[in-house]
Amino acid sequence: PPSLSYSDRFKMARDAGFDVVQAPTTPDERAAEEIKNAAAAANIRIDSVMNMDHWQYPLSSDDPEVVAKSLAGMRTSLHNAKLWGSAAVLLVPAVVNPATSYRDAWTRSQKEIRKLIPLAEELKIIIALEEVWNKFLLSPLEMATYIAEFQSPWIKAWFDVGNVVLYGYPQDWIRTLGKDIAKVHLKDFKRKEDAYAWVNLGDGDVDWPAVRQAFADIGYSGSAIAELEGGDEAYLRDVSRRIDRLLLGR
């Protein structure tokens, strides 16, 4: 619940069974320090940072001012990650739209992301790239190629189980990306005859036993963050139980 303090929110998540959380980019240093202290008090780890500027200011833009703002936001995110003891920052690498072709999105974003690699290496923070309905990296083969072209251990994949259901199969993406997967988001998605909908874990079209097996096949042992709508403590406890059942097979 947004009405609660950071401390109370983190404590509620911990009591519901979660070991880690993801926090958004926080430019305000006092707020960032408050988040750090609240997580420590609740004995919950801030596992990763959600970069917040990549949609409004995509790295694939042809406007230098837009790109500069995007890079600045990522640098803030990387420093947040270092402060909080996080391992990775989530980045949507590019956005394809009427003004930005697929090819331009590819080349422009790679050029800008390479500027961030020295800082990522210095801070020891992974930049994890996510496919997120941005009309870019529409297949696991493309995403694997895009990442491989950086030739850097600091550029990996952030894989969202629900995002690819509309045009693929999560278990296929998991096996194709393999060891490139640094972090994971959990969502579920329902295809309907006349509409599509995000639904709670286990209520959609994700084949969770197949997903669980695919993660086992690649030896994934990292975190899995539930990226769902907010709710009260009962909702969080239900989500926690669903993750135990669907992803861990408990």
Coordinates of N, CA and C in Angstrom, one line a residue:
P1 N 0.8 -1.2 0.0 CA 0.0 0.0 0.0 C 0.9 1.3 0.0
P2 N 0.6 2.2 -0.9 CA 1.5 3.4 -1.0 C 1.3 4.3 0.2
S3 N 0.3 4.1 1.0 CA 0.1 5.0 2.2 C 1.0 4.6 3.3
L4 N 1.7 3.5 3.2 CA 2.6 3.1 4.2 C 4.0 3.6 4.0
S5 N 4.7 3.7 5.1 CA 6.1 4.2 5.0 C 7.0 3.1 4.3
Y6 N 8.2 3.4 3.8 CA 9.0 2.4 3.3 C 9.3 1.3 4.3
S7 N 9.5 1.6 5.5 CA 9.7 0.6 6.5 C 8.6 -0.4 6.7
D8 N 7.4 0.2 6.7 CA 6.2 -0.7 6.9 C 5.9 -1.5 5.6
R9 N 6.2 -0.9 4.4 CA 6.0 -1.7 3.2 C 7.0 -2.9 3.1
F10 N 8.2 -2.6 3.4 CA 9.2 -3.6 3.4 C 8.9 -4.7 4.4
K11 N 8.5 -4.3 5.6 CA 8.2 -5.3 6.7 C 7.0 -6.2 6.2
M12 N 6.0 -5.5 5.6 CA 4.9 -6.3 5.1 C 5.3 -7.3 4.1
A13 N 6.1 -6.9 3.2 CA 6.6 -7.8 2.1 C 7.4 -9.0 2.8
R14 N 8.2 -8.7 3.7 CA 9.1 -9.7 4.4 C 8.2 -10.6 5.1
D15 N 7.2 -10.1 5.9 CA 6.3 -11.0 6.6 C 5.4 -11.9 5.7
A16 N 5.2 -11.4 4.5 CA 4.4 -12.2 3.6 C 5.2 -13.3 2.9
G17 N 6.5 -13.3 3.1 CA 7.3 -14.4 2.6 C 8.3 -14.0 1.6
F18 N 8.5 -12.7 1.2 CA 9.4 -12.3 0.2 C 10.8 -12.0 0.8
D19 N 11.8 -12.5 0.1 CA 13.2 -12.3 0.6 C 13.8 -11.0 0.0
V20 N 13.3 -10.6 -1.2 CA 13.9 -9.5 -1.9 C 12.9 -8.6 -2.5
V21 N 13.2 -7.4 -2.8 CA 12.3 -6.4 -3.5 C 13.1 -5.7 -4.6
Q22 N 12.3 -5.1 -5.5 CA 12.9 -4.2 -6.5 C 12.5 -2.8 -6.2
A23 N 13.4 -1.8 -6.3 CA 13.1 -0.4 -6.0 C 13.3 0.4 -7.2
P24 N 12.6 1.5 -7.4 CA 12.7 2.4 -8.5 C 13.9 3.3 -8.4
T25 N 14.3 3.9 -9.5 CA 15.3 4.9 -9.5 C 14.9 6.0 -8.6
T26 N 15.8 6.4 -7.7 CA 15.5 7.4 -6.7 C 16.6 8.5 -6.7
P27 N 16.4 9.6 -7.4 CA 17.4 10.7 -7.5 C 17.7 11.4 -6.2
D28 N 16.7 11.5 -5.4 CA 16.8 12.2 -4.1 C 17.7 11.4 -3.1
E29 N 18.9 11.9 -2.7 CA 19.8 11.1 -1.9 C 19.2 10.8 -0.6
R30 N 18.5 11.7 0.0 CA 17.9 11.4 1.3 C 16.9 10.3 1.2
A31 N 16.1 10.3 0.2 CA 15.1 9.2 0.0 C 15.8 7.9 -0.3
A32 N 16.8 7.9 -1.0 CA 17.6 6.7 -1.3 C 18.2 6.1 -0.1
E33 N 18.7 7.0 0.8 CA 19.2 6.5 2.1 C 18.1 6.0 3.0
E34 N 17.0 6.6 2.9 CA 15.8 6.1 3.7 C 15.4 4.8 3.3
I35 N 15.4 4.5 2.0 CA 15.0 3.2 1.4 C 16.1 2.2 1.9
K36 N 17.3 2.5 1.8 CA 18.4 1.6 2.3 C 18.2 1.2 3.7
N37 N 17.9 2.2 4.6 CA 17.8 1.9 6.0 C 16.5 1.1 6.3
A38 N 15.4 1.4 5.6 CA 14.2 0.7 5.8 C 14.3 -0.7 5.4
A39 N 15.0 -1.0 4.3 CA 15.2 -2.4 3.9 C 16.0 -3.2 4.9
A40 N 17.1 -2.5 5.4 CA 17.9 -3.2 6.4 C 17.1 -3.5 7.7
A41 N 16.3 -2.5 8.1 CA 15.5 -2.7 9.3 C 14.5 -3.9 9.2
A42 N 14.0 -4.1 7.9 CA 13.0 -5.1 7.7 C 13.7 -6.5 7.3
N43 N 15.0 -6.5 7.3 CA 15.8 -7.7 6.9 C 15.3 -8.2 5.5
I44 N 15.2 -7.2 4.6 CA 14.8 -7.6 3.2 C 15.9 -6.9 2.3
R45 N 16.2 -7.6 1.3 CA 17.3 -7.1 0.4 C 16.7 -6.4 -0.8
I46 N 17.3 -5.3 -1.2 CA 16.9 -4.6 -2.4 C 17.7 -5.3 -3.5
D47 N 17.1 -6.2 -4.2 CA 17.8 -7.0 -5.2 C 18.2 -6.3 -6.5
S48 N 17.4 -5.3 -6.9 CA 17.6 -4.7 -8.2 C 16.9 -3.4 -8.2
V49 N 17.2 -2.6 -9.3 CA 16.7 -1.3 -9.5 C 15.9 -1.2 -10.8
M50 N 14.7 -0.7 -10.7 CA 13.9 -0.5 -11.9 C 14.2 0.9 -12.4
N51 N 15.0 1.0 -13.5 CA 15.2 2.3 -14.1 C 13.9 2.9 -14.6
M52 N 13.8 4.2 -14.3 CA 12.5 4.9 -14.6 C 12.4 5.8 -15.8
D53 N 13.5 6.0 -16.5 CA 13.5 7.1 -17.5 C 13.5 6.5 -18.9
H54 N 13.5 5.2 -19.1 CA 13.8 4.6 -20.4 C 12.6 4.7 -21.4
W55 N 11.4 4.9 -20.8 CA 10.2 5.0 -21.7 C 10.0 6.5 -22.1
Q56 N 10.1 7.4 -21.2 CA 10.0 8.8 -21.5 C 11.2 9.3 -22.3
Y57 N 12.3 8.8 -22.0 CA 13.6 9.2 -22.7 C 14.3 8.0 -23.2
P58 N 13.8 7.4 -24.3 CA 14.5 6.2 -24.8 C 15.9 6.5 -25.4
L59 N 16.7 5.5 -25.2 CA 18.1 5.6 -25.7 C 18.1 5.5 -27.2
S60 N 17.0 5.1 -27.8 CA 17.0 5.0 -29.3 C 16.5 6.3 -30.0
S61 N 16.3 7.3 -29.2 CA 15.8 8.6 -29.8 C 16.9 9.2 -30.6
D62 N 16.5 10.0 -31.6 CA 17.4 10.8 -32.4 C 17.7 12.2 -31.8
D63 N 17.1 12.5 -30.7 CA 17.2 13.7 -30.0 C 18.3 13.6 -29.0
P64 N 19.4 14.3 -29.1 CA 20.5 14.2 -28.1 C 20.1 14.6 -26.7
E65 N 19.2 15.5 -26.6 CA 18.8 15.9 -25.2 C 18.0 14.8 -24.5
V66 N 17.2 14.1 -25.3 CA 16.4 13.0 -24.8 C 17.4 11.8 -24.3
V67 N 18.4 11.5 -25.2 CA 19.3 10.5 -24.9 C 20.2 10.9 -23.7
A68 N 20.5 12.1 -23.5 CA 21.3 12.6 -22.4 C 20.5 12.4 -21.1
K69 N 19.2 12.7 -21.1 CA 18.4 12.5 -19.9 C 18.3 11.0 -19.6
S70 N 18.2 10.2 -20.6 CA 18.1 8.7 -20.4 C 19.4 8.2 -19.8
L71 N 20.5 8.6 -20.3 CA 21.8 8.2 -19.8 C 22.0 8.6 -18.3
A72 N 21.6 9.9 -18.0 CA 21.7 10.4 -16.7 C 20.8 9.6 -15.7
G73 N 19.6 9.2 -16.2 CA 18.8 8.4 -15.4 C 19.4 7.0 -15.1
M74 N 20.0 6.4 -16.1 CA 20.7 5.1 -15.9 C 21.8 5.2 -14.9
R75 N 22.6 6.3 -15.0 CA 23.7 6.5 -14.1 C 23.2 6.6 -12.6
T76 N 22.1 7.4 -12.5 CA 21.5 7.4 -11.1 C 21.1 6.0 -10.7
S77 N 20.5 5.3 -11.6 CA 20.0 3.9 -11.2 C 21.2 3.1 -10.8
L78 N 22.3 3.2 -11.5 CA 23.5 2.3 -11.2 C 24.0 2.7 -9.8
H79 N 24.1 4.0 -9.5 CA 24.6 4.5 -8.2 C 23.6 4.1 -7.1
N80 N 22.3 4.1 -7.4 CA 21.3 3.6 -6.4 C 21.6 2.1 -6.1
A81 N 21.8 1.4 -7.2 CA 22.1 -0.1 -7.0 C 23.3 -0.3 -6.1
K82 N 24.3 0.5 -6.3 CA 25.5 0.3 -5.5 C 25.2 0.7 -4.0
L83 N 24.5 1.8 -3.8 CA 24.1 2.2 -2.5 C 23.3 1.1 -1.8
W84 N 22.4 0.5 -2.5 CA 21.4 -0.5 -1.9 C 22.0 -1.9 -1.8
G85 N 23.1 -2.1 -2.4 CA 23.7 -3.5 -2.5 C 23.0 -4.4 -3.5
S86 N 22.4 -3.7 -4.5 CA 21.7 -4.5 -5.6 C 22.7 -5.0 -6.6
A87 N 22.2 -6.0 -7.3 CA 23.1 -6.7 -8.3 C 22.9 -6.2 -9.7
A88 N 21.7 -5.6 -10.0 CA 21.4 -5.3 -11.4 C 20.4 -4.1 -11.5
V89 N 20.5 -3.5 -12.6 CA 19.5 -2.4 -13.0 C 18.8 -2.9 -14.2
L90 N 17.4 -2.8 -14.2 CA 16.6 -3.1 -15.4 C 16.6 -2.0 -16.3
L91 N 16.8 -2.3 -17.6 CA 16.8 -1.2 -18.6 C 16.0 -1.7 -19.8
V92 N 15.0 -0.9 -20.3 CA 14.4 -1.2 -21.6 C 15.3 -0.5 -22.6
P93 N 16.0 -1.2 -23.5 CA 17.1 -0.7 -24.2 C 16.6 0.3 -25.3
A94 N 15.5 0.1 -25.9 CA 15.0 0.9 -27.1 C 13.5 0.8 -27.2
V95 N 13.0 1.8 -28.0 CA 11.6 1.8 -28.3 C 11.5 2.0 -29.8
V96 N 10.8 1.1 -30.5 CA 10.5 1.3 -31.9 C 9.2 2.0 -32.1
N97 N 9.1 3.1 -32.9 CA 7.9 3.8 -33.1 C 8.0 4.4 -34.5
P98 N 6.9 5.2 -34.9 CA 7.0 5.7 -36.2 C 8.2 6.6 -36.5
A99 N 8.8 7.1 -35.5 CA 10.0 8.0 -35.7 C 11.3 7.3 -35.6
T100 N 11.3 6.0 -35.1 CA 12.5 5.2 -34.9 C 12.3 3.9 -35.5
S101 N 13.1 3.6 -36.6 CA 13.1 2.3 -37.2 C 13.7 1.2 -36.3
Y102 N 13.4 0.0 -36.7 CA 14.0 -1.1 -35.9 C 15.5 -1.1 -36.0
R103 N 16.0 -0.9 -37.2 CA 17.5 -0.8 -37.3 C 18.1 0.3 -36.5
D104 N 17.5 1.5 -36.6 CA 18.0 2.6 -35.8 C 17.9 2.4 -34.3
A105 N 16.8 1.7 -33.9 CA 16.7 1.4 -32.5 C 17.8 0.5 -32.0
W106 N 18.2 -0.4 -32.9 CA 19.3 -1.4 -32.6 C 20.6 -0.7 -32.4
T107 N 21.0 0.1 -33.5 CA 22.3 0.7 -33.5 C 22.4 1.8 -32.5
R108 N 21.4 2.7 -32.4 CA 21.5 3.8 -31.5 C 21.6 3.4 -30.1
S109 N 20.7 2.4 -29.7 CA 20.7 2.0 -28.3 C 22.0 1.3 -27.9
Q110 N 22.5 0.4 -28.8 CA 23.8 -0.2 -28.5 C 24.9 0.8 -28.3
K111 N 25.0 1.8 -29.1 CA 26.0 2.9 -29.0 C 25.9 3.5 -27.6
E112 N 24.7 3.8 -27.2 CA 24.5 4.6 -25.9 C 24.8 3.6 -24.7
I113 N 24.3 2.4 -24.8 CA 24.5 1.4 -23.7 C 26.0 1.2 -23.5
R114 N 26.8 1.2 -24.6 CA 28.2 1.0 -24.4 C 28.9 2.1 -23.6
K115 N 28.3 3.3 -23.6 CA 28.8 4.4 -22.8 C 28.6 4.1 -21.3
L116 N 27.7 3.2 -21.0 CA 27.4 2.9 -19.6 C 28.2 1.8 -19.0
I117 N 28.8 1.0 -19.9 CA 29.5 -0.2 -19.5 C 30.6 0.1 -18.5
P118 N 31.5 1.1 -18.8 CA 32.5 1.4 -17.8 C 32.1 1.7 -16.4
L119 N 30.9 2.4 -16.2 CA 30.4 2.7 -14.9 C 29.8 1.4 -14.3
A120 N 29.1 0.6 -15.1 CA 28.6 -0.7 -14.6 C 29.7 -1.6 -14.1
E121 N 30.8 -1.6 -14.9 CA 32.0 -2.4 -14.5 C 32.6 -1.9 -13.2
E122 N 32.8 -0.6 -13.1 CA 33.4 0.1 -11.9 C 32.5 -0.2 -10.7
L123 N 31.2 -0.2 -10.8 CA 30.3 -0.4 -9.6 C 30.0 -1.8 -9.4
K124 N 30.3 -2.7 -10.4 CA 30.0 -4.1 -10.4 C 28.5 -4.4 -10.3
I125 N 27.8 -3.6 -11.2 CA 26.3 -3.8 -11.4 C 26.0 -4.2 -12.8
I126 N 25.2 -5.2 -12.9 CA 24.8 -5.7 -14.2 C 23.7 -4.8 -14.8
I127 N 23.8 -4.5 -16.1 CA 22.7 -3.8 -16.8 C 21.9 -4.9 -17.5
A128 N 20.7 -5.1 -17.0 CA 19.8 -6.2 -17.5 C 18.7 -5.7 -18.4
L129 N 18.8 -6.1 -19.6 CA 17.9 -5.6 -20.7 C 16.6 -6.4 -20.8
E130 N 15.5 -5.7 -20.8 CA 14.2 -6.4 -20.8 C 13.4 -6.1 -22.1
E131 N 12.7 -7.2 -22.6 CA 11.7 -7.0 -23.7 C 10.4 -6.7 -23.0
V132 N 9.8 -5.6 -23.4 CA 8.6 -5.2 -22.6 C 7.6 -4.5 -23.5
W133 N 7.2 -5.1 -24.6 CA 6.2 -4.6 -25.5 C 6.6 -3.2 -26.1
N134 N 7.9 -3.2 -26.4 CA 8.5 -1.9 -27.0 C 8.7 -2.1 -28.5
K135 N 8.1 -3.2 -29.1 CA 8.3 -3.5 -30.5 C 9.7 -3.7 -30.9
F136 N 10.5 -4.2 -30.0 CA 11.9 -4.4 -30.2 C 12.4 -5.7 -29.5
L137 N 13.3 -6.4 -30.1 CA 13.8 -7.7 -29.6 C 12.6 -8.6 -29.5
L138 N 12.0 -8.9 -30.6 CA 10.7 -9.6 -30.6 C 10.9 -11.1 -30.6
S139 N 12.1 -11.6 -30.6 CA 12.3 -13.1 -30.5 C 13.5 -13.4 -29.6
P140 N 13.5 -14.6 -29.0 CA 14.7 -14.9 -28.1 C 16.0 -14.9 -28.9
L141 N 15.9 -15.3 -30.2 CA 17.2 -15.3 -31.0 C 17.7 -13.9 -31.2
E142 N 16.8 -13.0 -31.4 CA 17.3 -11.6 -31.6 C 17.9 -11.0 -30.3
M143 N 17.2 -11.3 -29.2 CA 17.7 -10.8 -27.9 C 19.0 -11.4 -27.6
A144 N 19.2 -12.6 -27.8 CA 20.5 -13.3 -27.5 C 21.6 -12.7 -28.4
T145 N 21.3 -12.4 -29.7 CA 22.3 -11.8 -30.6 C 22.6 -10.4 -30.1
Y146 N 21.6 -9.6 -29.8 CA 21.8 -8.2 -29.3 C 22.7 -8.1 -28.1
I147 N 22.5 -9.0 -27.2 CA 23.3 -9.0 -26.0 C 24.7 -9.5 -26.3
A148 N 24.8 -10.5 -27.1 CA 26.2 -11.1 -27.4 C 27.0 -10.0 -28.1
E149 N 26.5 -9.1 -28.9 CA 27.2 -8.1 -29.6 C 27.9 -7.1 -28.7
F150 N 27.5 -7.0 -27.5 CA 28.2 -6.1 -26.5 C 29.5 -6.7 -26.1
Q151 N 29.6 -8.0 -26.1 CA 30.8 -8.7 -25.6 C 31.2 -8.2 -24.2
S152 N 30.3 -8.1 -23.3 CA 30.5 -7.6 -22.0 C 29.8 -8.5 -20.9
P153 N 30.4 -8.9 -19.9 CA 29.7 -9.6 -18.8 C 28.8 -8.7 -18.0
W154 N 28.8 -7.4 -18.3 CA 27.9 -6.5 -17.5 C 26.6 -6.2 -18.2
I155 N 26.5 -6.8 -19.4 CA 25.2 -6.7 -20.2 C 24.5 -8.1 -20.2
K156 N 23.4 -8.2 -19.6 CA 22.7 -9.5 -19.5 C 21.2 -9.2 -19.9
A157 N 20.4 -10.2 -19.7 CA 18.9 -10.2 -20.0 C 18.2 -10.1 -18.7
W158 N 17.1 -9.3 -18.7 CA 16.1 -9.4 -17.6 C 14.9 -10.0 -18.3
F159 N 14.6 -11.2 -17.9 CA 13.5 -12.0 -18.6 C 12.2 -11.9 -17.8
D160 N 11.1 -11.4 -18.5 CA 9.8 -11.3 -17.9 C 8.9 -12.4 -18.5
V161 N 8.5 -13.3 -17.6 CA 7.8 -14.5 -18.0 C 6.5 -14.1 -18.8
G162 N 5.8 -13.1 -18.3 CA 4.5 -12.8 -18.9 C 4.6 -12.0 -20.1
N163 N 5.6 -11.2 -20.3 CA 5.7 -10.3 -21.4 C 5.7 -11.0 -22.8
V164 N 6.2 -12.2 -22.9 CA 6.4 -12.9 -24.2 C 5.2 -13.8 -24.5
V165 N 4.2 -13.9 -23.7 CA 3.2 -14.9 -23.9 C 2.3 -14.5 -25.2
L166 N 2.2 -13.2 -25.5 CA 1.4 -12.8 -26.6 C 2.0 -13.3 -27.9
Y167 N 3.3 -13.5 -28.0 CA 3.9 -13.9 -29.3 C 5.0 -14.9 -29.1
G168 N 4.9 -15.7 -28.1 CA 5.9 -16.7 -27.9 C 5.6 -17.6 -26.6
Y169 N 6.7 -18.4 -26.3 CA 6.5 -19.3 -25.1 C 7.7 -19.0 -24.2
P170 N 7.4 -18.7 -22.9 CA 8.4 -18.3 -22.0 C 9.5 -19.4 -21.9
Q171 N 9.1 -20.7 -21.9 CA 10.1 -21.7 -21.7 C 11.1 -21.8 -22.9
D172 N 10.6 -21.4 -24.1 CA 11.5 -21.3 -25.2 C 12.5 -20.1 -25.0
W173 N 12.0 -19.0 -24.6 CA 12.9 -17.8 -24.4 C 13.9 -18.2 -23.3
I174 N 13.5 -18.8 -22.2 CA 14.4 -19.2 -21.1 C 15.6 -20.0 -21.6
R175 N 15.2 -21.1 -22.4 CA 16.3 -22.0 -22.9 C 17.2 -21.3 -23.9
T176 N 16.6 -20.4 -24.7 CA 17.5 -19.7 -25.7 C 18.4 -18.7 -25.1
L177 N 17.9 -17.9 -24.1 CA 18.7 -16.9 -23.5 C 19.7 -17.6 -22.5
G178 N 19.3 -18.7 -21.8 CA 20.2 -19.4 -21.0 C 20.9 -18.6 -19.9
K179 N 22.2 -18.7 -19.9 CA 23.0 -18.1 -18.9 C 23.0 -16.6 -19.0
D180 N 22.5 -16.0 -20.1 CA 22.4 -14.6 -20.2 C 21.3 -14.0 -19.3
I181 N 20.4 -14.8 -18.8 CA 19.4 -14.3 -17.9 C 20.0 -14.0 -16.5
A182 N 20.0 -12.7 -16.2 CA 20.5 -12.2 -14.9 C 19.4 -12.2 -13.8
K183 N 18.2 -11.7 -14.3 CA 17.1 -11.5 -13.3 C 15.8 -11.9 -14.0
V184 N 14.7 -12.0 -13.2 CA 13.4 -12.5 -13.7 C 12.3 -11.7 -13.1
H185 N 11.3 -11.4 -13.9 CA 10.0 -10.9 -13.5 C 9.0 -12.0 -13.7
L186 N 8.0 -12.0 -12.8 CA 6.9 -13.0 -12.8 C 5.6 -12.2 -13.1
K187 N 5.0 -12.6 -14.2 CA 3.6 -12.1 -14.4 C 2.9 -13.2 -15.2
D188 N 1.6 -13.1 -15.3 CA 0.8 -14.0 -16.1 C -0.1 -13.3 -17.0
F189 N -0.4 -13.9 -18.1 CA -1.2 -13.2 -19.2 C -2.2 -14.1 -19.8
K190 N -3.4 -13.6 -20.0 CA -4.5 -14.4 -20.5 C -4.9 -13.9 -21.9
R191 N -4.8 -14.8 -22.9 CA -5.4 -14.5 -24.2 C -6.9 -14.8 -24.2
K192 N -7.6 -13.8 -24.7 CA -9.1 -14.0 -24.8 C -9.5 -13.8 -26.2
E193 N -10.7 -14.2 -26.5 CA -11.2 -14.1 -27.9 C -11.2 -12.7 -28.4
D194 N -11.7 -11.8 -27.5 CA -11.9 -10.4 -27.9 C -11.0 -9.4 -27.2
A195 N -10.1 -9.9 -26.3 CA -9.3 -9.0 -25.5 C -8.1 -9.8 -24.9
Y196 N -7.2 -9.1 -24.4 CA -6.1 -9.7 -23.6 C -6.1 -9.0 -22.2
A197 N -5.5 -9.8 -21.3 CA -5.5 -9.2 -19.9 C -4.4 -9.8 -19.1
W198 N -3.8 -8.9 -18.2 CA -2.9 -9.3 -17.2 C -3.7 -9.9 -16.1
V199 N -3.3 -11.1 -15.6 CA -4.0 -11.8 -14.5 C -3.0 -12.2 -13.4
N200 N -3.6 -12.7 -12.3 CA -2.7 -13.1 -11.2 C -1.9 -14.4 -11.6
L201 N -0.8 -14.6 -11.0 CA 0.0 -15.8 -11.3 C -0.8 -17.1 -11.2
G202 N -0.8 -17.9 -12.3 CA -1.6 -19.1 -12.3 C -2.9 -19.0 -12.9
D203 N -3.4 -17.8 -13.2 CA -4.7 -17.6 -13.8 C -4.7 -17.3 -15.3
G204 N -3.5 -17.4 -15.9 CA -3.3 -17.1 -17.3 C -2.9 -18.2 -18.1
D205 N -2.2 -17.9 -19.2 CA -1.8 -18.9 -20.2 C -0.4 -19.4 -20.0
V206 N 0.4 -18.9 -19.0 CA 1.7 -19.4 -18.8 C 1.7 -20.8 -18.4
D207 N 2.5 -21.7 -19.0 CA 2.6 -23.1 -18.7 C 3.7 -23.1 -17.6
W208 N 3.3 -23.0 -16.3 CA 4.2 -22.9 -15.2 C 5.1 -24.1 -15.0
P209 N 4.6 -25.3 -15.1 CA 5.5 -26.5 -15.0 C 6.6 -26.5 -16.1
A210 N 6.2 -26.0 -17.3 CA 7.3 -25.9 -18.4 C 8.3 -24.8 -18.1
V211 N 7.8 -23.7 -17.5 CA 8.7 -22.6 -17.1 C 9.6 -23.1 -16.0
R212 N 9.0 -23.7 -15.0 CA 9.9 -24.2 -13.9 C 10.9 -25.2 -14.4
Q213 N 10.6 -26.1 -15.3 CA 11.6 -27.0 -15.9 C 12.6 -26.3 -16.7
A214 N 12.2 -25.3 -17.4 CA 13.2 -24.5 -18.3 C 14.2 -23.8 -17.4
F215 N 13.8 -23.2 -16.3 CA 14.7 -22.6 -15.4 C 15.6 -23.6 -14.8
A216 N 15.1 -24.8 -14.5 CA 16.0 -25.8 -13.9 C 17.0 -26.3 -15.0
D217 N 16.6 -26.4 -16.2 CA 17.4 -26.8 -17.3 C 18.6 -25.9 -17.5
I218 N 18.4 -24.6 -17.3 CA 19.6 -23.7 -17.5 C 20.3 -23.4 -16.3
G219 N 19.9 -24.0 -15.2 CA 20.6 -23.8 -13.9 C 20.4 -22.4 -13.3
Y220 N 19.2 -21.8 -13.5 CA 19.0 -20.5 -13.0 C 18.8 -20.6 -11.5
S221 N 19.5 -19.8 -10.7 CA 19.4 -19.8 -9.3 C 19.2 -18.4 -8.7
G222 N 18.9 -17.4 -9.5 CA 18.8 -16.0 -9.1 C 17.4 -15.7 -8.5
S223 N 17.1 -14.4 -8.4 CA 15.8 -14.0 -7.8 C 14.7 -14.0 -8.9
A224 N 13.5 -14.0 -8.4 CA 12.3 -13.8 -9.3 C 11.4 -12.8 -8.6
I225 N 11.2 -11.7 -9.3 CA 10.4 -10.5 -8.7 C 9.0 -10.6 -9.3
A226 N 8.0 -10.6 -8.4 CA 6.6 -10.5 -8.9 C 6.3 -9.1 -9.2
E227 N 6.0 -8.9 -10.5 CA 5.7 -7.5 -11.0 C 4.2 -7.5 -11.2
L228 N 3.5 -7.2 -10.2 CA 2.0 -7.2 -10.2 C 1.4 -5.9 -9.6
E229 N 0.1 -5.7 -9.7 CA -0.5 -4.6 -9.1 C -0.4 -4.7 -7.6
G230 N -0.4 -3.5 -6.9 CA -0.2 -3.5 -5.5 C -1.5 -4.0 -4.8
G231 N -1.3 -4.3 -3.5 CA -2.4 -4.8 -2.7 C -2.1 -4.8 -1.2
D232 N -3.0 -5.4 -0.5 CA -2.8 -5.4 1.0 C -2.0 -6.6 1.4
E233 N -1.9 -6.8 2.7 CA -1.1 -8.0 3.2 C -1.6 -9.3 2.7
A234 N -3.0 -9.5 2.7 CA -3.6 -10.7 2.3 C -3.2 -11.0 0.8
Y235 N -3.3 -10.0 0.0 CA -2.9 -10.1 -1.4 C -1.5 -10.6 -1.5
L236 N -0.6 -9.9 -0.8 CA 0.9 -10.3 -0.9 C 1.1 -11.7 -0.4
R237 N 0.4 -12.1 0.6 CA 0.6 -13.5 1.1 C 0.1 -14.5 0.0
D238 N -1.0 -14.2 -0.6 CA -1.5 -15.0 -1.7 C -0.5 -15.1 -2.9
V239 N 0.1 -14.0 -3.3 CA 1.1 -14.0 -4.3 C 2.3 -14.8 -3.9
S240 N 2.7 -14.7 -2.7 CA 3.9 -15.5 -2.2 C 3.6 -17.0 -2.3
R241 N 2.4 -17.4 -1.9 CA 2.0 -18.8 -2.0 C 2.0 -19.3 -3.4
R242 N 1.5 -18.4 -4.3 CA 1.4 -18.8 -5.7 C 2.8 -19.0 -6.3
I243 N 3.8 -18.1 -5.9 CA 5.1 -18.3 -6.4 C 5.7 -19.6 -5.9
D244 N 5.5 -19.9 -4.6 CA 6.0 -21.2 -4.1 C 5.4 -22.4 -4.8
R245 N 4.1 -22.3 -5.2 CA 3.5 -23.4 -5.8 C 3.9 -23.5 -7.3
L246 N 3.9 -22.4 -8.0 CA 4.1 -22.4 -9.5 C 5.5 -22.5 -9.9
L247 N 6.4 -21.7 -9.2 CA 7.8 -21.6 -9.6 C 8.7 -22.6 -8.9
L248 N 8.3 -22.8 -7.6 CA 9.2 -23.6 -6.8 C 8.6 -25.1 -6.6
G249 N 7.4 -25.3 -7.0 CA 6.8 -26.6 -6.9 C 6.5 -27.1 -5.5
R250 N 6.3 -26.1 -4.6 CA 6.1 -26.5 -3.2 C 4.6 -26.7 -2.9

